Structure formats: C-alpha cells, structure tokens
C-alpha positions as YAML, in Angstrom:
chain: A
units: angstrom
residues:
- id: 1
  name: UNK
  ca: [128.60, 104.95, 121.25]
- id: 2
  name: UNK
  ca: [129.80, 108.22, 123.15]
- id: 3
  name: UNK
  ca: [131.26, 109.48, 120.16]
- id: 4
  name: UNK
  ca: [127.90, 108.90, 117.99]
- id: 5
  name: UNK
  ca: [126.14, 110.83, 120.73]
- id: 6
  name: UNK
  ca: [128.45, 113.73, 121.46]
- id: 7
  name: UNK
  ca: [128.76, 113.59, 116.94]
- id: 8
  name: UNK
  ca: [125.19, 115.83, 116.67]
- id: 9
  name: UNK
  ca: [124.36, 119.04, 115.75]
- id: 10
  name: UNK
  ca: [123.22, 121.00, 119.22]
- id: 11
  name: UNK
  ca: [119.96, 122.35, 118.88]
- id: 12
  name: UNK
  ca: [118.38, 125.22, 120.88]
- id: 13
  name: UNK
  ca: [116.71, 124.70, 124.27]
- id: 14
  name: UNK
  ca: [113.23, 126.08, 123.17]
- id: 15
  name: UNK
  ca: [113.43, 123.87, 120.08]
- id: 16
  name: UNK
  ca: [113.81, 120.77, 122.40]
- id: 17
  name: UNK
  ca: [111.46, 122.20, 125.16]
- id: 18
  name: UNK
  ca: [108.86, 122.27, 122.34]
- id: 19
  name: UNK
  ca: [109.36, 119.13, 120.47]
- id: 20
  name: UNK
  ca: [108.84, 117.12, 123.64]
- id: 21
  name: UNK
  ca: [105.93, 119.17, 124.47]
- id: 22
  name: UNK
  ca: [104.29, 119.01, 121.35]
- id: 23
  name: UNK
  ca: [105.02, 115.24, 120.67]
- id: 24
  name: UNK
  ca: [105.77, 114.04, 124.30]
- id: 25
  name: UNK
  ca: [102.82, 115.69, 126.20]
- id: 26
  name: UNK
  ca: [100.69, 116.75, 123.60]
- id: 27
  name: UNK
  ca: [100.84, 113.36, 121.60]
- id: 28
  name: UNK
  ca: [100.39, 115.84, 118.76]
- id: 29
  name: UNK
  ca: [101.02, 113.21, 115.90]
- id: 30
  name: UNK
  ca: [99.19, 110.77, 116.52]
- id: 31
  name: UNK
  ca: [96.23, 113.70, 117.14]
- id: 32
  name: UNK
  ca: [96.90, 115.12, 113.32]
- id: 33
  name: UNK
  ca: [97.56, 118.18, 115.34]
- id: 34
  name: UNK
  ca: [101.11, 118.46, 114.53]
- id: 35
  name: UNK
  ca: [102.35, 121.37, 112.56]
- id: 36
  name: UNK
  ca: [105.67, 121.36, 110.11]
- id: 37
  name: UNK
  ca: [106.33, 124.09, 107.96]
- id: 38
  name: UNK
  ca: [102.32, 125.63, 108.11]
- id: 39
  name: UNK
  ca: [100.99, 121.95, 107.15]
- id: 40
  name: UNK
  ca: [99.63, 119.21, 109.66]
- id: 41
  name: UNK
  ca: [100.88, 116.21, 109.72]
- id: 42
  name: UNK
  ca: [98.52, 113.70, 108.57]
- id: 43
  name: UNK
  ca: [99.38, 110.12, 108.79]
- id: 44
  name: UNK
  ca: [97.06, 108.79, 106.89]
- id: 45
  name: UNK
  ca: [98.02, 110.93, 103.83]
- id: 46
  name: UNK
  ca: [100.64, 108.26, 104.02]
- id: 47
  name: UNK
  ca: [99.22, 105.45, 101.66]
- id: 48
  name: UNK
  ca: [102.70, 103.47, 100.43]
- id: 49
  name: UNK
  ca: [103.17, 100.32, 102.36]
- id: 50
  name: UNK
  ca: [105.19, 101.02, 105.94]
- id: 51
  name: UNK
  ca: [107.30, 98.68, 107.98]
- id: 52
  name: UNK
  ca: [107.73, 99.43, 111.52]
- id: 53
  name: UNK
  ca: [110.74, 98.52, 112.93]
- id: 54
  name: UNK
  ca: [111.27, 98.60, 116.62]
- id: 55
  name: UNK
  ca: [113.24, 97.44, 119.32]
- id: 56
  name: UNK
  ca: [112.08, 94.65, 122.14]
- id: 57
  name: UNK
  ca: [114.31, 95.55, 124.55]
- id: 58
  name: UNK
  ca: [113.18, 99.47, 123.98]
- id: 59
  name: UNK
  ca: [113.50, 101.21, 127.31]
- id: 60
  name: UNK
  ca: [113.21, 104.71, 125.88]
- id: 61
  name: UNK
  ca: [110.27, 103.93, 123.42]
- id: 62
  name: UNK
  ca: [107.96, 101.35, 125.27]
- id: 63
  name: UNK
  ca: [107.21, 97.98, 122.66]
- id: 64
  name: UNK
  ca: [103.48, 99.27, 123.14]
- id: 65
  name: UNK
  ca: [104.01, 102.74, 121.91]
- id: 66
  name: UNK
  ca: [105.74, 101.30, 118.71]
- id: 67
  name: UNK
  ca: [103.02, 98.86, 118.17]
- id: 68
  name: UNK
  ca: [100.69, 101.56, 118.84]
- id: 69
  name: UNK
  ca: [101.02, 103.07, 115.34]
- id: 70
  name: UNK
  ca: [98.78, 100.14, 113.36]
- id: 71
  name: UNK
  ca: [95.70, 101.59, 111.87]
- id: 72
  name: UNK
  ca: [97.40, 105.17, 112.01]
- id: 73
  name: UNK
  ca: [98.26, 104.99, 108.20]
- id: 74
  name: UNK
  ca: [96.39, 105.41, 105.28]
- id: 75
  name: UNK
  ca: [97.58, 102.21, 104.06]
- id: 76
  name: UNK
  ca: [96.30, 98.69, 104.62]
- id: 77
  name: UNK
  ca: [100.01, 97.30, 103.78]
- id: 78
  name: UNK
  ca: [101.43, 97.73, 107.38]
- id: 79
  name: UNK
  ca: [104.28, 95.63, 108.67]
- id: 80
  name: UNK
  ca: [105.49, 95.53, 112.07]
- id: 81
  name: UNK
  ca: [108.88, 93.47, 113.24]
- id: 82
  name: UNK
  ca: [110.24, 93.51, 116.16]
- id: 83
  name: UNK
  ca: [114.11, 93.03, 116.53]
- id: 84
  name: UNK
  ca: [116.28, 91.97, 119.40]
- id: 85
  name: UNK
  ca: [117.91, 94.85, 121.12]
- id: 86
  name: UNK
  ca: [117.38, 98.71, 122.62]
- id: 87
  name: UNK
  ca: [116.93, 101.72, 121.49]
- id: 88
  name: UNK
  ca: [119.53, 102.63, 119.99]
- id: 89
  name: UNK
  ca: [121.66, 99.03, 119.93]
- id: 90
  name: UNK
  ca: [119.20, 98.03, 117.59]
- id: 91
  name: UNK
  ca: [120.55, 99.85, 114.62]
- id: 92
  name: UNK
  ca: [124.59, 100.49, 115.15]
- id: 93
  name: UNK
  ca: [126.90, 98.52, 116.57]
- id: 94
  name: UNK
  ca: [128.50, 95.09, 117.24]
- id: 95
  name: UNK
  ca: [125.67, 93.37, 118.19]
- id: 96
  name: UNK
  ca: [122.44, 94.49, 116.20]
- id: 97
  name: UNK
  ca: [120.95, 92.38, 113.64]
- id: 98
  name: UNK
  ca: [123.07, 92.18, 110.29]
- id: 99
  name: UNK
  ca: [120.07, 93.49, 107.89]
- id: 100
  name: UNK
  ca: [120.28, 96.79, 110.00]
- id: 101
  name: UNK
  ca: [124.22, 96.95, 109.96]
- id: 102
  name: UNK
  ca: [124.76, 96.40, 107.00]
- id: 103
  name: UNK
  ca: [121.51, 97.66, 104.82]
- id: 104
  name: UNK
  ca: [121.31, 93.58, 103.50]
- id: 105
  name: UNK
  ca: [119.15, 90.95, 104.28]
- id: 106
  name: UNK
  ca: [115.35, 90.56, 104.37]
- id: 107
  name: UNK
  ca: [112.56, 91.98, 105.72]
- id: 108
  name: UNK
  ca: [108.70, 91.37, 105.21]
- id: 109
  name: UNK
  ca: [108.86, 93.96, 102.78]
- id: 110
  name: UNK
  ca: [105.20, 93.52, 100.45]
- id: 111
  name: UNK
  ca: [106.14, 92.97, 96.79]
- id: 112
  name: UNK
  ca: [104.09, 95.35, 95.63]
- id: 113
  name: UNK
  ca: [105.99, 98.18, 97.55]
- id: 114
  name: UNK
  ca: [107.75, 100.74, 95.02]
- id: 115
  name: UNK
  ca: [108.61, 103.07, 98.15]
- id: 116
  name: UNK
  ca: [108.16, 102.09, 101.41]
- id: 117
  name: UNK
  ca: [107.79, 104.36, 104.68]
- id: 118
  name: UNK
  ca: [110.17, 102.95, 107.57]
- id: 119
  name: UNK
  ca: [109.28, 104.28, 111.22]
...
C-alpha cells in the first residue's frame, strides 16, 4: 500500500489547496458550480445508467456522502452497492471483493446499459 501511495504524480500545493476548497468547502459539484476547462460541470448532463460503488467501512468518504449522489444524475437508471471494506481497501489488495480485483464478476449492471458511468 505505501508503495501505491508514494507511486503518484506530485501535484502543486495551490492545485490541492483549491481542489479541496472548491469541492471540499464549496461542495461545488454537487452545486453545478464546478468549473473544468471553461465548462460547468453538470451532473445531470449525465443521462447513461451509473453505478455507485462505495465502501461501508469508508472513513475518508462518509457511507452518507456516497449515498448522497441519488437524484444528482440525469438518469433514472441509478445503482448504488455498497461493498465490504475502506476507502481505499475496497479496490486493491488482498482482501477486497474479487469483481473489483480482478475486473470479473457481477454487478447490478441494467441490461440496457451500452456505457455506464462508475463513481
């Protein structure tokens, strides 16, 4: 795990100092107020089906901020499953759930989806 965490590309203090600000503080997403590239972000422009996966032992990203997102989408076709582990757990390593180690297995994933939008 050390390794996958020092294994990043460092990224300038203001750049951090204003990503937690503006998504942190400002809860700029979820607002449509947040700003990429001279666009908003506007989650409901996203209308393909979306499965949110999170973690229930989460102790960086409460349960209730991940659950928080239904309704947010443009889409009626919104899944969210919750898996055993934390925040990062979840998705490497030993113990997380084999569909996320390994990219197999199955998840309450709509038939109809041709693209889906994982959060």
């Amino acid at each position: 795990m050390e390794r996958w965490i020092s294994d990043r590309p460092n990224n300038p203090g203001e750049v951090v100092r204003q990503w937690f600000k503006d998504l942190y503080q400002g809860n700029k997403l979820i607002k449509n107020e947040l700003v990429l590239d001279g666009r908003v972000v506007d989650l409901k422009q996203i209308t393909m089906p979306v499965l949110n996966i999170y973690a229930e032992g989460d102790v960086v990203v409460p349960n209730a901020c991940s659950q928080g997102m239904k309704g947010r989408f443009g889409t009626r076709d919104y899944t969210e499953l919750g898996v055993p582990g934390g925040h990062i757990g979840t998705f490497v390593g030993g113990t997380s759930p084999v569909p996320m180690r390994t990219g197999r297995g199955s998840f309450p994933v709509p038939a109809s989806a041709s693209q889906i939008v994982i959060v």
